[in-house]
Tab-separated table of C-alpha atoms in Angstrom:
chain	number	residue	atom	x	y	z
A	1325	MET	CA	91.030	130.236	114.972
A	1326	ILE	CA	89.175	126.893	114.889
A	1327	TYR	CA	91.091	123.652	114.443
A	1328	SER	CA	89.810	120.193	113.553
A	1329	CYS	CA	90.707	116.706	114.744
A	1330	LYS	CA	90.600	113.547	112.616
A	1331	THR	CA	89.891	110.337	114.499
A	1332	GLU	CA	91.922	108.207	112.098
A	1333	LYS	CA	95.086	110.110	112.957
A	1334	MET	CA	94.517	109.626	116.665
A	1335	THR	CA	94.009	105.911	115.958
A	1336	ARG	CA	97.345	105.729	114.159
A	1337	ILE	CA	99.009	107.385	117.149
A	1338	THR	CA	97.387	104.839	119.496
A	1339	PHE	CA	98.514	101.850	117.420
A	1340	SER	CA	102.002	103.324	117.228
A	1341	ALA	CA	102.046	103.772	121.005
A	1342	ILE	CA	101.068	100.143	121.580
A	1343	ALA	CA	103.805	98.923	119.250
A	1344	THR	CA	106.316	101.187	120.959
A	1345	PHE	CA	105.487	99.797	124.378
A	1346	VAL	CA	105.806	96.225	123.181
A	1347	VAL	CA	109.337	97.013	122.068
A	1348	ILE	CA	110.165	98.815	125.324
A	1349	LEU	CA	108.863	95.957	127.445
A	1350	PHE	CA	110.812	93.429	125.390
A	1351	PHE	CA	114.066	95.326	125.772
A	1352	HIS	CA	113.546	96.065	129.436
A	1353	ALA	CA	112.615	92.502	130.389
A	1354	CYS	CA	114.908	90.455	128.182
A	1355	GLN	CA	118.229	92.292	128.196
A	1356	PRO	CA	120.691	93.038	130.997
A	1357	ALA	CA	120.864	96.503	132.517
A	1358	ILE	CA	122.954	99.070	130.684
A	1359	ASP	CA	126.322	99.845	132.216
A	1360	ARG	CA	126.392	103.492	133.240
A	1361	GLU	CA	129.361	105.786	133.199
A	1362	LYS	CA	127.039	108.684	134.096
A	1363	PRO	CA	123.525	108.992	135.491
A	1364	VAL	CA	120.932	108.871	132.700
A	1365	VAL	CA	117.984	111.206	132.224
A	1366	SER	CA	115.654	111.467	129.235
A	1367	VAL	CA	114.098	114.544	127.661
A	1368	SER	CA	111.696	115.106	124.803
A	1369	ILE	CA	113.651	117.769	122.903
A	1370	LEU	CA	117.156	119.185	122.565
A	1371	PRO	CA	116.523	122.600	124.197
A	1372	VAL	CA	115.726	120.821	127.473
A	1373	GLN	CA	119.023	118.946	127.191
A	1374	TYR	CA	120.698	122.353	126.902
A	1375	PHE	CA	119.222	123.449	130.243
A	1376	ILE	CA	120.253	120.198	131.938
A	1377	ASP	CA	123.783	120.347	130.546
A	1378	GLN	CA	124.145	123.907	131.839
A	1379	LEU	CA	122.895	122.927	135.292
A	1380	THR	CA	124.994	119.768	135.683
A	1381	ASP	CA	128.181	120.710	133.815
A	1382	ALA	CA	127.172	117.904	131.427
A	1383	SER	CA	127.777	115.378	134.198
A	1384	VAL	CA	124.658	113.360	133.344
A	1385	GLU	CA	123.948	111.505	130.127
A	1386	VAL	CA	120.906	112.975	128.408
A	1387	ASN	CA	118.817	110.741	126.172
A	1388	VAL	CA	116.984	113.003	123.714
A	1389	MET	CA	113.896	111.415	122.224
A	1390	VAL	CA	113.674	113.835	119.275
A	1391	PRO	CA	117.242	114.157	117.943
A	1392	ALA	CA	118.740	116.946	115.854
A	1393	GLY	CA	117.095	117.304	112.460
A	1394	ALA	CA	113.988	115.315	113.431
A	1395	SER	CA	110.460	116.560	113.992
A	1396	HIS	CA	108.663	116.105	117.296
A	1397	ALA	CA	105.544	115.492	115.214
A	1398	THR	CA	106.668	112.362	113.389
A	1399	TYR	CA	109.598	110.900	115.303
A	1400	SER	CA	109.979	107.157	115.763
A	1401	PRO	CA	112.332	106.142	118.607
A	1402	THR	CA	115.214	103.790	117.979
A	1403	PRO	CA	115.708	100.663	120.103
A	1404	GLY	CA	118.682	102.372	121.742
A	1405	GLN	CA	116.552	105.360	122.715
A	1406	LEU	CA	113.921	103.060	124.143
A	1407	ARG	CA	116.499	101.230	126.239
A	1408	ARG	CA	117.853	104.505	127.572
A	1409	LEU	CA	114.349	105.803	128.198
A	1410	SER	CA	113.330	102.726	130.167
A	1411	ASP	CA	116.532	102.908	132.245
A	1412	SER	CA	116.454	106.661	132.907
A	1413	ASP	CA	116.237	108.101	136.410
A	1414	ILE	CA	114.208	111.133	135.294
A	1415	TYR	CA	112.044	111.944	132.301
A	1416	PHE	CA	111.515	115.653	131.550
A	1417	ARG	CA	108.491	115.878	129.269
A	1418	ILE	CA	107.112	118.928	127.514
A	1419	GLY	CA	103.642	117.730	128.360
A	1420	HIS	CA	101.566	118.083	125.217
A	1421	LEU	CA	103.468	116.555	122.325
A	1422	GLY	CA	101.510	113.872	120.502
A	1423	TYR	CA	103.745	110.916	121.335
A	1424	GLU	CA	103.881	111.933	125.005
A	1425	LYS	CA	100.115	111.732	125.211
A	1426	ALA	CA	100.174	108.344	123.509
A	1427	PHE	CA	102.628	106.391	125.631
A	1428	LEU	CA	104.341	108.282	128.437
A	1429	PRO	CA	101.474	107.870	130.937
A	1430	ARG	CA	102.244	104.136	130.908
A	1431	LEU	CA	105.985	104.536	131.290
A	1432	SER	CA	105.736	104.076	135.056
A	1433	GLU	CA	104.685	100.479	134.419
A	1434	ILE	CA	108.080	99.827	132.875
A	1435	ASN	CA	110.213	101.857	135.262
A	1436	PRO	CA	108.209	102.585	138.442
A	1437	ASP	CA	111.213	104.318	140.023
A	1438	MET	CA	111.510	106.897	137.248
A	1439	HIS	CA	110.926	110.500	138.328
A	1440	MET	CA	108.499	112.053	135.814
A	1441	VAL	CA	108.553	115.839	135.405
A	1442	ASN	CA	105.868	117.529	133.299
A	1443	LEU	CA	107.298	120.937	132.407
A	1444	SER	CA	103.856	122.224	131.370
A	1445	GLU	CA	102.302	121.592	134.761
A	1446	GLY	CA	101.129	124.762	136.456
A	1447	LEU	CA	101.798	126.964	133.428
A	1448	LYS	CA	99.284	129.259	131.764
A	1449	LEU	CA	98.925	127.322	128.532
A	1450	ILE	CA	97.501	128.495	125.238
A	1451	VAL	CA	94.455	126.336	124.663
A	1452	GLY	CA	92.100	125.842	121.724
A	1453	GLU	CA	90.292	122.912	120.208
A	1454	GLU	CA	92.105	119.823	118.951
A	1455	ILE	CA	94.828	121.015	116.571
A	1456	ASP	CA	95.273	118.709	113.591
A	1457	HIS	CA	98.697	119.185	111.998
A	1458	GLY	CA	98.141	116.613	109.279
A	1459	ASP	CA	100.482	113.910	110.558
A	1460	HIS	CA	100.035	114.574	114.288
A	1461	VAL	CA	97.566	116.054	116.721
A	1462	HIS	CA	98.374	118.326	119.653
A	1463	GLU	CA	96.567	117.215	122.803
A	1464	GLY	CA	93.451	119.232	123.454
A	1465	GLY	CA	94.587	121.967	121.088
A	1466	ILE	CA	97.283	123.002	123.558
A	1467	ASP	CA	100.225	124.711	121.900
A	1468	PRO	CA	103.280	122.697	123.032
A	1469	HIS	CA	106.019	125.244	122.233
A	1470	ILE	CA	106.430	126.436	125.826
A	1471	TRP	CA	110.242	126.558	125.625
A	1472	MET	CA	110.148	129.327	123.003
A	1473	SER	CA	109.311	132.029	125.567
A	1474	PRO	CA	112.034	133.112	128.031
A	1475	ALA	CA	109.303	134.040	130.516
A	1476	VAL	CA	107.909	130.507	130.430
A	1477	VAL	CA	111.365	128.939	130.680
A	1478	LEU	CA	111.957	130.946	133.849
A	1479	SER	CA	108.731	129.423	135.187
A	1480	PHE	CA	109.638	125.775	134.590
A	1481	LEU	CA	113.406	125.935	135.157
A	1482	PRO	CA	112.987	125.586	138.965
A	1483	GLU	CA	111.233	122.253	138.322
A	1484	ILE	CA	114.245	120.977	136.394
A	1485	LYS	CA	116.622	122.134	139.112
A	1486	GLN	CA	114.630	120.582	141.940
A	1487	ALA	CA	114.180	117.248	140.166
A	1488	LEU	CA	117.921	116.985	139.572
A	1489	ILE	CA	118.657	117.748	143.233
A	1490	ASP	CA	115.992	115.340	144.490
A	1491	VAL	CA	117.300	112.440	142.413
A	1492	TYR	CA	121.004	113.326	142.578
A	1493	PRO	CA	121.545	115.034	145.963
A	1494	GLU	CA	125.310	114.731	145.523
A	1495	MET	CA	125.014	117.296	142.688
A	1496	GLU	CA	123.198	119.906	144.751
A	1497	ASP	CA	126.101	122.351	145.060
A	1498	ILE	CA	126.904	122.183	141.347
A	1499	VAL	CA	123.282	122.481	140.276
A	1500	GLU	CA	122.528	125.378	142.635
A	1501	ARG	CA	125.609	127.290	141.503
A	1502	ASN	CA	124.901	126.735	137.813
A	1503	TYR	CA	121.224	127.497	138.291
A	1504	ARG	CA	122.007	131.041	139.400
A	1505	VAL	CA	124.229	131.566	136.358
A	1506	LEU	CA	121.646	130.129	133.963
A	1507	VAL	CA	118.787	132.130	135.465
A	1508	ASP	CA	120.840	135.322	135.122
A	1509	ALA	CA	121.425	134.560	131.428
A	1510	ILE	CA	117.759	133.795	130.750
A	1511	GLU	CA	116.572	136.820	132.735
A	1512	HIS	CA	118.865	138.972	130.594
A	1513	VAL	CA	117.162	137.603	127.475
A	1514	HIS	CA	113.748	138.058	129.113
A	1515	VAL	CA	114.417	141.716	129.950
A	1516	SER	CA	116.043	142.378	126.577
A	1517	MET	CA	113.076	140.880	124.725
A	1518	GLY	CA	110.655	143.028	126.707
A	1519	ASP	CA	112.706	146.186	126.173
A	1520	LEU	CA	112.964	145.409	122.467
A	1521	ALA	CA	109.215	144.950	122.161
A	1522	ASP	CA	108.686	148.339	123.814
A	1523	GLU	CA	111.145	150.027	121.444
A	1524	LEU	CA	110.024	148.525	118.146
A	1525	GLU	CA	107.534	150.384	116.000
A	1526	LYS	CA	106.173	147.189	114.465
A	1527	LYS	CA	104.992	144.199	116.455
A	1528	THR	CA	103.636	141.824	113.789
A	1529	PHE	CA	105.506	138.984	112.087
A	1530	LEU	CA	104.555	136.041	109.916
A	1531	ILE	CA	105.603	132.465	110.570
A	1532	PHE	CA	104.885	129.270	108.666
A	1533	HIS	CA	104.425	126.867	111.605
A	1534	PRO	CA	103.164	128.748	114.706
A	1535	ALA	CA	106.067	128.006	117.052
A	1536	LEU	CA	106.353	131.460	118.653
A	1537	THR	CA	102.865	131.752	120.132
A	1538	TYR	CA	104.065	131.924	123.750
A	1539	LEU	CA	106.799	134.409	122.900
A	1540	ALA	CA	104.282	136.624	121.091
A	1541	ARG	CA	101.837	136.440	124.003
A	1542	ASP	CA	104.402	137.189	126.699
A	1543	TYR	CA	106.143	140.111	124.984
A	1544	GLY	CA	103.356	141.823	123.052
A	1545	PHE	CA	104.158	140.652	119.537
A	1546	VAL	CA	101.550	139.529	117.000
A	1547	GLN	CA	102.129	136.205	115.263
A	1548	ILE	CA	100.333	135.450	111.985
A	1549	ALA	CA	100.636	131.777	111.034
A	1550	ILE	CA	100.552	130.623	107.421
A	1551	GLU	CA	99.986	126.966	108.251
A	1552	ARG	CA	96.382	126.298	109.261
A	1553	HIS	CA	94.995	122.943	110.385
A	1554	GLY	CA	98.406	121.451	109.632
A	1555	LYS	CA	97.943	122.071	105.921
A	1556	GLU	CA	98.994	124.514	103.243
A	1557	PRO	CA	96.571	127.451	103.118
A	1558	SER	CA	93.870	127.491	100.468
A	1559	PRO	CA	94.154	130.139	97.724
A	1560	ALA	CA	91.502	132.221	99.491
A	1561	LEU	CA	93.274	131.988	102.839
A	1562	LEU	CA	96.600	132.756	101.202
A	1563	ARG	CA	95.139	135.933	99.702
A	1564	HIS	CA	93.812	136.862	103.151
A	1565	ILE	CA	97.248	136.300	104.733
A	1566	ILE	CA	98.926	138.403	102.036
A	1567	ASN	CA	96.434	141.222	102.583
A	1568	GLU	CA	96.903	140.983	106.344
A	1569	ALA	CA	100.680	141.117	105.937
A	1570	ARG	CA	100.403	144.223	103.773
A	1571	LEU	CA	97.966	145.846	106.206
A	1572	HIS	CA	100.384	145.397	109.117
A	1573	GLY	CA	103.511	146.158	107.108
A	1574	VAL	CA	104.995	142.745	107.869
A	1575	SER	CA	108.635	142.571	106.823
A	1576	VAL	CA	109.751	139.146	108.075
A	1577	ILE	CA	108.488	135.575	107.693
A	1578	PHE	CA	109.965	132.862	109.918
A	1579	ILE	CA	110.347	129.431	108.328
A	1580	GLN	CA	111.608	126.062	109.601
A	1581	GLN	CA	113.571	123.476	107.680
A	1582	GLU	CA	111.237	120.573	108.464
A	1583	PHE	CA	108.259	122.171	106.697
A	1584	ASP	CA	107.398	122.764	103.047
A	1585	VAL	CA	107.535	126.542	102.813
A	1586	ARG	CA	106.432	127.195	99.238
A	1587	SER	CA	103.421	129.148	100.463
A	1588	ALA	CA	105.726	131.257	102.651
A	1589	GLU	CA	107.889	131.925	99.605
A	1590	LEU	CA	104.815	133.097	97.694
A	1591	VAL	CA	103.825	135.442	100.518
A	1592	SER	CA	107.389	136.763	100.534
A	1593	GLN	CA	107.245	137.440	96.795
A	1594	GLU	CA	103.904	139.225	97.087
A	1595	THR	CA	104.791	141.352	100.122
A	1596	GLY	CA	108.555	141.786	99.967
A	1597	ALA	CA	108.927	140.313	103.458
A	1598	SER	CA	112.227	138.570	104.157
A	1599	LEU	CA	112.352	134.815	104.759
A	1600	VAL	CA	114.355	133.936	107.876
A	1601	GLN	CA	114.957	130.390	109.063
A	1602	ILE	CA	114.725	129.502	112.738
A	1603	ASN	CA	115.018	126.150	114.478
A	1604	PRO	CA	112.891	125.896	117.632
A	1605	LEU	CA	114.298	122.403	118.260
A	1606	ALA	CA	117.968	123.429	118.138
A	1607	TYR	CA	120.168	122.513	121.109
A	1608	ASP	CA	121.555	125.981	121.878
A	1609	TRP	CA	118.462	127.671	123.249
A	1610	LEU	CA	120.268	130.896	124.163
A	1611	ALA	CA	121.720	131.328	120.669
A	1612	GLY	CA	118.277	130.687	119.191
A	1613	MET	CA	116.676	133.407	121.315
A	1614	ASN	CA	119.415	135.889	120.460
A	1615	HIS	CA	118.924	135.096	116.771
A	1616	ILE	CA	115.207	135.840	117.011
A	1617	MET	CA	115.902	139.142	118.785
A	1618	ASP	CA	118.420	140.098	116.099
A	1619	VAL	CA	115.832	139.380	113.402
A	1620	PHE	CA	113.255	141.508	115.221
A	1621	LYS	CA	115.741	144.377	115.513
A	1622	GLN	CA	116.536	144.251	111.804
A	1623	ASN	CA	112.998	143.819	110.501
A	1624	LEU	CA	110.492	145.388	112.901
A	1625	GLN	CA	111.889	148.913	113.088
């Protein structure tokens, strides 16, 4: 699939990044340091907070840049988030979200002591051309949804553990103990997902926004996305998607609350496939994975 990039959207991201850094610098330079009851780390999305809370027994304060109900594509940080970000000991970044590309490389100028952890580093990423999603652009066409595959999470979880131990050595015993428990839980999901994929007769599902690309790749599923180039499909493309869904006997369409899903509803009406809502940005990562497996069990037999 070929994706396009519009220069004007990249320009808007750049201007937004400059404005954001002006605000951060103002807050960091002109206001006193924040009193801390706990150590402070920042993360891009809620699922990463979930991993950190599990590892630390919630003994660190986690500043989430994209809060519940928001979209990582269009978020605008509050002054409070910016203060917490500039005063954080660690920043765990996904690596290829639009706003990360725009301003995080300069964050070291504001807080040179901050430990930056790119969770995408060293991973086998899914790469295409620039992906234009209408109001945001994924860097280099790299799909950012790495946390939606248990196999990938098992690859970057050691980086989270080690960063926490390096910065907070007094937490080493707690983090190491909880790490073993968390890895066991994720490995159980990983094995269960693989076993399920082997057992299921069908492997193909539809999704509005392609958030399960890594999961599909790692476990042998086939994801058909309705959203293309960040826009609603054209009538011709919609007919093609409907025909493809019928050809593969697709019985489930995943939708997300932050997207207009009228085209998904039309595909559902034409094919009889069930609409099921998922939230890739929800805090409880484990519950989200179990929900997806339950949907597969019910709809891909």
